[in-house]
Short mmCIF file of C-alpha atoms in Angstrom, two decimals:
data_model
loop_
_atom_site.label_atom_id
_atom_site.label_comp_id
_atom_site.label_asym_id
_atom_site.label_seq_id
_atom_site.Cartn_x
_atom_site.Cartn_y
_atom_site.Cartn_z
CA MET A 291 0.09 0.03 -0.04
CA LYS A 292 1.40 3.40 -0.91
CA THR A 293 1.38 6.35 1.30
CA PHE A 294 1.78 9.87 0.01
CA SER A 295 3.03 12.69 2.19
CA ARG A 296 1.16 16.01 2.07
CA ASP A 297 2.25 19.37 3.11
CA LEU A 298 -0.85 20.33 5.04
CA ILE A 299 0.52 23.41 6.48
CA SER A 300 1.18 24.93 3.16
CA SER A 301 -2.51 24.37 2.21
CA LEU A 302 -3.62 26.75 4.91
CA PRO A 303 -5.14 30.19 3.90
CA ASP A 304 -2.51 33.03 3.46
CA GLU A 305 -3.90 35.00 6.31
CA LEU A 306 -3.47 32.05 8.78
CA LEU A 307 0.04 31.51 7.68
CA GLY A 308 0.67 35.13 8.29
CA LYS A 309 -0.40 34.73 11.80
CA ILE A 310 1.75 31.87 12.41
CA LEU A 311 4.93 33.51 11.00
CA SER A 312 3.98 36.44 13.41
CA LEU A 313 4.70 34.29 16.36
CA VAL A 314 8.28 33.32 15.35
CA PRO A 315 11.40 35.67 15.19
CA THR A 316 11.34 37.80 12.00
CA LYS A 317 14.64 36.38 10.61
CA GLU A 318 13.14 32.92 10.89
CA ALA A 319 9.95 34.10 9.15
CA ALA A 320 12.12 35.55 6.37
CA SER A 321 13.89 32.23 5.89
CA THR A 322 10.66 30.50 5.00
CA SER A 323 10.58 32.46 1.75
CA ILE A 324 13.07 29.94 0.32
CA LEU A 325 11.24 26.91 0.82
CA SER A 326 8.88 27.08 -2.00
CA LYS A 327 6.86 29.35 -4.48
CA ARG A 328 4.06 28.99 -1.99
CA TRP A 329 5.89 30.60 0.77
CA LYS A 330 7.87 33.32 -1.19
CA ASN A 331 5.66 36.28 -0.50
CA LEU A 332 4.03 35.27 2.62
CA LEU A 333 6.42 37.48 4.99
CA CYS A 334 4.36 40.66 3.75
CA LEU A 335 1.58 39.14 5.82
CA VAL A 336 3.41 39.20 8.98
CA ASP A 337 1.98 42.15 11.20
CA SER A 338 4.29 41.48 14.13
CA LEU A 339 7.92 42.04 13.39
CA CYS A 340 11.03 41.67 15.87
CA PHE A 341 14.55 42.73 14.81
CA ASP A 342 17.45 42.03 16.95
CA ASP A 343 20.97 42.73 15.54
CA SER A 344 22.13 39.94 17.62
CA MET A 345 20.86 37.77 15.01
CA VAL A 346 23.50 39.05 12.83
CA MET A 347 26.99 37.22 12.66
CA TYR A 348 29.45 40.23 13.12
CA PRO A 349 33.06 39.97 12.29
CA THR A 350 35.57 40.58 14.85
CA THR A 351 38.57 41.54 12.72
CA THR A 352 37.87 45.24 11.41
CA THR A 353 35.61 48.05 12.19
CA VAL A 354 34.88 48.31 8.48
CA ALA A 355 33.56 44.91 8.21
CA THR A 356 31.47 45.22 11.34
CA CYS A 357 29.86 48.36 10.14
CA GLY A 358 29.00 46.62 6.78
CA ALA A 359 27.21 43.91 8.79
CA ALA A 360 25.32 46.33 10.61
CA HIS A 361 24.33 48.05 7.40
CA ARG A 362 23.19 44.96 5.95
CA PHE A 363 21.00 44.27 9.07
CA LEU A 364 19.32 47.85 8.94
CA ASP A 365 18.72 47.31 5.18
CA PHE A 366 17.10 44.00 5.96
CA VAL A 367 14.92 45.90 8.42
CA ASP A 368 13.89 48.62 6.04
CA LYS A 369 13.09 46.22 3.26
CA THR A 370 10.90 44.14 5.36
CA LEU A 371 8.96 47.06 6.66
CA ASN A 372 8.48 48.63 3.39
CA ASN A 373 6.95 45.27 2.10
CA SER A 374 4.60 44.83 4.97
CA PRO A 375 1.24 46.64 4.30
CA ILE A 376 0.05 46.18 7.91
CA ILE A 377 2.44 46.48 11.08
CA LYS A 378 0.75 46.03 14.37
CA LYS A 379 3.75 45.32 16.64
CA LEU A 380 7.36 46.33 15.98
CA SER A 381 10.40 45.35 18.25
CA LEU A 382 13.85 46.94 17.41
CA SER A 383 16.79 45.89 19.62
CA LEU A 384 20.22 47.63 18.66
CA GLY A 385 23.71 47.38 20.00
CA HIS A 386 24.35 43.62 20.23
CA VAL A 387 27.66 43.32 22.22
CA TYR A 388 30.03 40.65 21.13
CA GLY A 389 33.62 40.22 22.36
CA GLY A 390 33.08 43.50 24.37
CA ARG A 391 32.42 45.68 21.46
CA CYS A 392 29.14 47.53 20.58
CA HIS A 393 28.43 47.00 16.93
CA ALA A 394 25.82 49.74 16.55
CA ALA A 395 28.37 52.21 17.93
CA ALA A 396 31.01 51.23 15.52
CA CYS A 397 28.86 52.31 12.78
CA LYS A 398 28.24 56.25 12.15
CA HIS A 399 25.54 57.24 14.59
CA ASP A 400 23.99 59.50 11.78
CA HIS A 401 23.55 56.43 9.67
CA VAL A 402 21.93 54.37 12.30
CA LYS A 403 19.37 57.20 13.18
CA LEU A 404 18.61 57.99 9.45
CA CYS A 405 17.66 54.41 8.90
CA LEU A 406 15.66 53.96 12.23
CA ASP A 407 13.48 57.19 11.83
CA PRO A 408 12.09 55.84 8.39
CA CYS A 409 11.39 52.59 9.90
CA ILE A 410 9.53 53.88 12.63
CA TRP A 411 7.62 56.32 10.42
CA THR A 412 6.70 53.39 8.18
CA ALA A 413 5.34 51.28 11.05
CA MET A 414 3.24 54.31 12.40
CA GLU A 415 1.86 54.92 8.89
CA ARG A 416 0.82 51.22 8.40
CA GLY A 417 -1.15 50.91 11.65
CA LEU A 418 1.32 50.55 14.44
CA LEU A 419 -0.23 49.56 17.88
CA GLU A 420 2.89 48.18 19.92
CA LEU A 421 6.28 49.44 19.84
CA HIS A 422 9.56 48.19 21.89
CA LEU A 423 12.73 50.02 21.36
CA HIS A 424 16.03 48.74 23.07
CA ALA A 425 19.51 49.96 22.78
CA ASP A 426 22.55 48.43 24.72
CA THR A 427 24.93 50.62 26.65
CA CYS A 428 27.23 52.76 24.44
CA CYS A 429 24.70 52.98 21.51
CA GLY A 430 23.19 56.47 22.31
CA ILE A 431 20.59 56.20 19.59
CA ASP A 432 18.16 59.08 19.42
CA ILE A 433 14.28 58.68 19.52
CA MET A 434 12.42 60.81 17.13
CA GLN A 435 10.22 63.51 18.55
CA GLU A 436 7.23 62.59 16.19
CA LEU A 437 6.81 59.23 18.20
CA PHE A 438 5.53 60.96 21.26
CA THR A 439 2.53 62.41 19.30
CA CYS A 440 1.54 59.17 17.69
CA LYS A 441 -2.17 59.01 17.76
CA ILE A 442 -2.71 55.31 17.34
CA LEU A 443 0.00 53.62 19.70
CA VAL A 444 -1.37 51.46 22.41
CA LYS A 445 1.63 50.10 24.06
CA LEU A 446 5.31 51.60 24.39
CA THR A 447 8.51 50.09 25.72
CA LEU A 448 11.61 52.23 26.00
CA SER A 449 14.71 50.40 27.20
CA GLY A 450 18.37 50.99 27.51
CA ASP A 451 20.71 53.68 26.06
CA HIS A 452 18.25 55.77 23.92
CA HIS A 453 18.63 59.48 23.98
CA ILE A 454 15.56 61.92 24.20
CA ARG A 455 15.78 65.63 23.53
CA VAL A 456 13.83 67.95 25.31
CA LEU A 457 10.05 66.88 24.72
CA GLU A 458 8.37 69.90 23.41
CA ARG A 459 5.21 68.11 23.07
CA VAL A 460 3.77 64.87 24.27
CA PHE A 461 0.16 63.56 23.44
CA LEU A 462 -0.25 59.77 23.10
CA PRO A 463 -4.14 59.67 23.31
CA ALA A 464 -4.49 55.90 22.74
CA LEU A 465 -1.55 54.76 24.89
CA LYS A 466 -2.51 52.25 27.65
CA SER A 467 0.76 50.78 28.50
CA LEU A 468 4.11 52.40 29.16
CA SER A 469 7.38 50.66 30.11
CA MET A 470 10.58 52.36 30.88
CA LEU A 471 13.25 49.83 31.67
CA SER A 472 16.72 51.00 32.70
CA PHE A 473 15.93 54.19 30.63
CA PRO A 474 18.32 56.98 32.12
CA ALA A 475 18.08 59.22 29.11
CA ILE A 476 14.84 61.00 30.36
CA ASP A 477 15.06 63.61 33.16
CA HIS A 478 12.35 64.51 35.48
CA PRO A 479 10.54 67.21 33.65
CA ASP A 480 10.45 65.19 30.43
CA TYR A 481 9.22 62.24 32.48
CA CYS A 482 6.41 64.18 33.90
CA ARG A 483 5.45 65.53 30.36
CA LEU A 484 5.31 61.94 29.14
CA ILE A 485 3.06 60.67 31.85
CA ASP A 486 0.85 63.88 31.50
CA GLY A 487 0.60 63.23 27.95
CA CYS A 488 -1.09 59.79 28.22
CA PRO A 489 -4.63 60.48 29.21
CA VAL A 490 -5.75 56.98 29.15
CA LEU A 491 -2.68 55.23 30.50
CA GLU A 492 -3.54 52.28 32.52
CA ASP A 493 -0.35 50.01 32.97
CA LEU A 494 3.04 51.71 34.04
CA PHE A 495 6.31 49.57 34.44
CA ILE A 496 9.29 51.48 35.80
CA SER A 497 12.77 49.42 36.25
CA ASP A 498 15.89 50.95 37.22
CA ALA A 499 18.56 48.07 37.44
CA ALA A 500 21.02 48.48 34.72
CA ASP A 501 23.56 51.55 35.49
CA PRO A 502 24.36 52.10 39.06
CA LEU A 503 26.21 55.36 38.15
CA ASN A 504 23.48 56.73 36.12
CA PRO A 505 19.99 55.55 37.22
CA SER A 506 17.02 57.10 36.06
CA CYS A 507 14.68 59.16 38.31
CA CYS A 508 11.24 57.70 37.21
CA GLY A 509 10.63 55.47 40.20
CA GLU A 510 10.85 58.41 42.67
CA HIS A 511 7.85 60.28 41.42
CA VAL A 512 4.67 58.72 40.10
CA GLU A 513 1.50 60.76 39.79
CA SER A 514 -1.39 59.83 37.49
CA GLU A 515 -5.17 60.01 37.44
CA THR A 516 -5.70 56.99 35.16
CA ILE A 517 -3.18 54.24 35.93
CA LYS A 518 -4.62 51.07 37.31
CA ARG A 519 -1.36 48.93 37.47
CA LEU A 520 2.09 50.07 38.53
CA VAL A 521 5.15 48.19 38.82
CA VAL A 522 8.31 49.80 40.24
CA PHE A 523 11.63 47.98 40.62
CA VAL A 524 14.60 50.11 41.63
CA ASN A 525 17.54 47.86 42.63
CA LEU A 526 20.25 50.54 42.79
CA PRO A 527 21.29 52.06 45.95
CA LYS A 528 22.52 55.81 45.05
CA CYS A 529 25.61 57.42 46.61
CA ASP A 530 23.28 59.45 48.74
CA HIS A 531 20.09 58.34 50.44
CA PRO A 532 17.14 59.49 48.37
CA GLU A 533 15.13 62.21 50.29
CA GLY A 534 11.76 60.77 49.42
CA THR A 535 9.37 59.10 47.14
CA TYR A 536 5.91 60.31 45.89
CA LEU A 537 2.90 58.14 44.69
CA ARG A 538 -0.46 59.41 44.02
CA ALA A 539 -2.89 57.24 41.78
CA PRO A 540 -6.43 57.45 42.82
CA ASN A 541 -7.55 54.75 40.23
CA LEU A 542 -4.56 52.33 41.21
CA VAL A 543 -5.72 48.91 41.81
CA GLN A 544 -2.59 46.76 41.57
CA LEU A 545 0.88 47.98 42.89
CA ASP A 546 4.35 45.86 42.79
CA TYR A 547 6.71 47.93 44.48
CA SER A 548 10.48 47.02 44.92
CA CYS A 549 13.12 49.55 46.22
CA TYR A 550 15.51 50.90 48.92
CA VAL A 551 13.80 52.56 51.65
CA SER A 552 13.81 56.56 51.39
CA LYS A 553 13.83 59.05 54.18
CA ASN A 554 10.10 59.49 53.49
CA HIS A 555 7.64 57.73 51.26
CA SER A 556 4.59 59.88 50.56
CA PHE A 557 1.75 57.39 49.15
CA VAL A 558 -1.52 59.40 49.03
CA ASP A 559 -4.89 59.05 47.48
CA LEU A 560 -4.90 55.18 46.90
CA ASP A 561 -8.44 54.56 47.77
CA SER A 562 -8.94 52.21 44.99
CA LEU A 563 -5.82 50.03 45.75
CA VAL A 564 -6.58 46.25 46.14
CA GLN A 565 -3.63 44.19 45.86
CA VAL A 566 0.07 45.21 46.84
CA ARG A 567 3.41 43.37 46.60
CA LEU A 568 6.21 44.98 48.69
CA ASP A 569 10.03 44.46 48.50
CA LEU A 570 11.58 47.26 50.79
CA ARG A 571 15.21 46.93 51.36
CA LEU A 572 17.18 48.72 54.15
CA TRP A 573 20.50 50.26 53.44
CA GLU A 574 22.22 48.70 56.45
CA SER A 575 22.27 45.35 58.22
CA THR A 576 20.14 45.05 61.49
CA TYR A 577 22.15 42.41 63.10
CA ASP A 578 23.25 44.96 65.79
CA TYR A 579 19.51 45.24 66.99
CA ASP A 580 18.68 41.51 67.38
CA TYR A 581 18.81 41.84 71.17
CA ASP A 582 18.32 45.60 71.83
CA ASP A 583 15.17 45.26 73.91
CA ASP A 584 13.85 43.87 77.35
CA ASP A 585 17.30 43.59 78.54
CA ASP A 586 17.91 45.88 81.50
CA ASP A 587 20.37 43.77 83.40
CA ASP A 588 23.35 45.56 82.37
CA ASP A 589 22.49 49.18 81.33
CA ASP A 590 26.09 50.21 81.04
CA ASP A 591 26.84 47.50 78.41
CA ASP A 592 23.64 48.63 76.51
CA ASP A 593 24.84 52.22 76.29
CA ASP A 594 28.19 51.18 75.12
CA ASP A 595 26.56 48.91 72.37
CA ASP A 596 24.26 51.75 71.15
CA LYS A 597 27.24 53.97 70.32
CA HIS A 598 28.52 51.25 67.86
CA LYS A 599 25.02 50.53 66.38
CA VAL A 600 24.59 51.63 62.63
CA ALA A 601 21.64 54.11 62.28
CA ILE A 602 18.69 52.68 60.28
CA ILE A 603 17.76 55.27 57.75
CA GLY A 604 14.42 55.49 56.14
CA ASP A 605 10.71 55.91 57.14
CA VAL A 606 7.95 53.87 55.45
CA SER A 607 5.20 55.22 57.88
CA ASP A 608 3.24 56.98 55.20
CA LEU A 609 3.67 54.14 52.87
CA VAL A 610 2.15 51.66 55.17
CA ALA A 611 -0.59 54.29 56.00
CA GLY A 612 -1.30 54.74 52.41
CA ILE A 613 -1.96 50.94 51.59
CA ARG A 614 -4.12 50.19 54.88
CA ASN A 615 -7.33 49.82 52.77
CA ILE A 616 -6.15 47.02 50.60
CA THR A 617 -7.50 43.54 50.72
CA THR A 618 -4.23 41.64 49.54
CA LEU A 619 -0.68 42.09 50.71
CA HIS A 620 2.40 40.08 49.80
CA LEU A 621 5.65 41.22 51.79
CA SER A 622 9.40 40.01 51.04
CA PRO A 623 11.59 39.08 53.85
CA ASP A 624 13.35 42.57 53.66
CA SER A 625 9.89 44.28 53.83
CA LEU A 626 9.28 42.74 57.19
CA GLU A 627 12.37 44.26 58.48
CA ALA A 628 11.54 47.78 57.05
CA PHE A 629 8.10 47.36 58.57
CA TYR A 630 9.78 46.90 62.16
CA PHE A 631 12.58 49.25 61.87
CA CYS A 632 11.26 51.99 59.69
CA CYS A 633 7.47 52.34 60.55
CA GLU A 634 6.58 54.50 63.51
CA SER A 635 3.14 53.17 63.90
CA MET A 636 1.18 50.25 62.52
CA PRO A 637 -2.15 51.01 61.02
CA MET A 638 -5.25 48.74 61.25
CA PHE A 639 -5.72 46.86 58.24
CA ASN A 640 -9.47 46.29 58.52
CA ASN A 641 -9.95 45.11 54.80
CA LEU A 642 -7.03 42.77 54.69
CA LEU A 643 -8.33 39.39 53.76
CA ASN A 644 -5.12 37.66 52.24
CA LEU A 645 -1.63 37.95 53.69
CA SER A 646 1.37 36.27 52.07
CA ILE A 647 5.05 36.70 53.56
CA GLU A 648 8.42 35.10 52.32
CA SER A 649 10.95 34.18 54.90
CA ASP A 650 14.85 34.25 54.90
CA LYS A 651 17.28 32.65 57.53
CA GLU A 652 19.09 36.08 57.45
CA LYS A 653 15.97 38.23 58.17
CA GLY A 654 14.21 38.65 61.40
CA TRP A 655 10.37 38.37 62.11
CA GLN A 656 10.19 40.94 64.73
CA VAL A 657 7.11 42.79 63.26
CA LEU A 658 5.16 39.80 62.68
CA PRO A 659 3.08 39.80 65.94
CA LEU A 660 2.29 43.32 65.51
CA LEU A 661 1.30 42.94 61.86
CA LEU A 662 -1.10 39.90 62.37
CA ASN A 663 -2.78 41.81 65.24
CA SER A 664 -3.44 44.64 62.97
CA CYS A 665 -5.44 42.45 60.59
CA PRO A 666 -8.43 41.64 62.51
CA ASN A 667 -10.35 40.21 59.50
CA LEU A 668 -7.64 38.24 57.87
CA HIS A 669 -9.00 35.00 56.19
CA THR A 670 -5.85 33.54 54.55
CA LEU A 671 -2.34 33.46 55.72
CA VAL A 672 0.46 32.00 53.57
CA ILE A 673 4.09 31.76 54.79
CA LYS A 674 6.69 30.57 52.33
CA GLY A 675 9.45 29.19 54.21
CA LEU A 676 9.47 28.70 57.99
CA VAL A 677 13.05 30.15 58.51
CA HIS A 678 14.16 33.35 60.04
CA ARG A 679 16.87 35.05 61.84
CA ILE A 680 16.93 34.35 65.71
CA THR A 681 16.03 37.55 67.56
CA ASN A 682 14.68 38.61 71.02
CA ARG A 683 11.14 38.60 69.63
CA CYS A 684 11.14 34.93 68.44
CA GLY A 685 9.10 33.93 71.60
CA GLU A 686 6.48 36.26 70.75
CA ASP A 687 6.12 34.88 67.17
CA ASN A 688 5.74 31.24 68.59
CA LYS A 689 3.21 32.43 71.18
CA LEU A 690 1.37 34.41 68.72
CA PHE A 691 0.92 31.35 66.39
CA MET A 692 -0.19 29.20 69.29
CA ASP A 693 -2.67 31.65 70.17
CA MET A 694 -4.02 31.97 66.85
CA SER A 695 -4.18 28.06 66.16
CA SER A 696 -6.30 27.85 69.38
CA GLU A 697 -9.96 26.78 69.05
CA GLY A 698 -12.04 30.04 68.70
CA ALA A 699 -9.10 32.36 68.50
CA ARG A 700 -9.85 33.57 65.20
CA ASP A 701 -11.70 32.72 62.11
CA PHE A 702 -8.91 31.85 59.83
CA ARG A 703 -10.15 30.04 56.67
CA VAL A 704 -6.74 29.04 55.17
CA TRP A 705 -3.48 28.47 56.49
CA ARG A 706 -0.39 27.71 54.11
CA PHE A 707 3.06 26.92 55.13
CA PHE A 708 5.70 25.81 52.69
#
């Protein structure tokens, strides 16, 4: 009996094949054009394009050869865009480092810019809804001003070493999602103009974790009437402790906040906030404070120890008070210490139903009894890892758990320990 193999995928409609090719890297999608006549012109149906110059095999011998390879990559980008009648999503990543050399910087900066600006223009003219721009360190590629007045853009990511001139006008009436990832090029005035120029912005992602010498200012001040989800990740301790951070977002529902503590965190007008995840890190170790309380046997020794203790800098009192109406809270091990050492008073979390905490053998649980007693309506308690640093408050932790576990002590519905 003879069997015949059939190319079932090639028999699919052109529109469906275009959708399939949109799900793979553009270089691989382009390579399918040599399979057969059936596939030769399908690349023009791809509406999601992703270009990364790391896909180019750069020579390591001469700058001239390197520039030639980079030019061919830019020409490939330009040709592909010009042949695509509809472009919904565009990702451009430049400056792939190979052997410690930035290839985009090896070429003339003007040539790169002259190629990129028309590419972005072309995409915007063909229905661009989502744009992701990344430039590695040392590239310093300018972003065209016209991008910030695009009327149809819905999602924008700015990442790495891009340059922005003074933003004279910002109006992105359709933008709902904005990500600024390790993006030090923008100063505070331009950052404020950018946020103010997005009247329907709902999701804001800010990450400063690339250049310790030149972090951006975006995570220190966030004010928006429209955002519903905010993610802030600042993992760079600066030379000087920051004076303060400010957050005002009356329609914010979900907050994921990770940073070093400031001298003041002003969190105001957060009445819509429901879910919070905190990772607040202290500047100094707290080991010297493990046994500082309830030990009056030797006052002279206590006075000597106090002189050698490192001061705990930071105040999260306003932050904690600002989130007191939430229903779900997740705390990192560092946040537990920040709550204990940097919060003057613990508010009542009357609406808190779900609390989850992570533990670490290097971090203490001193604040846990006070925190749990401030959550009278808590239904679910999740503790990830039953380990912590031994401190003078450990006896209170154990007693509190025993009291809460006793019959009738509290109406907990779910306990989870893992």
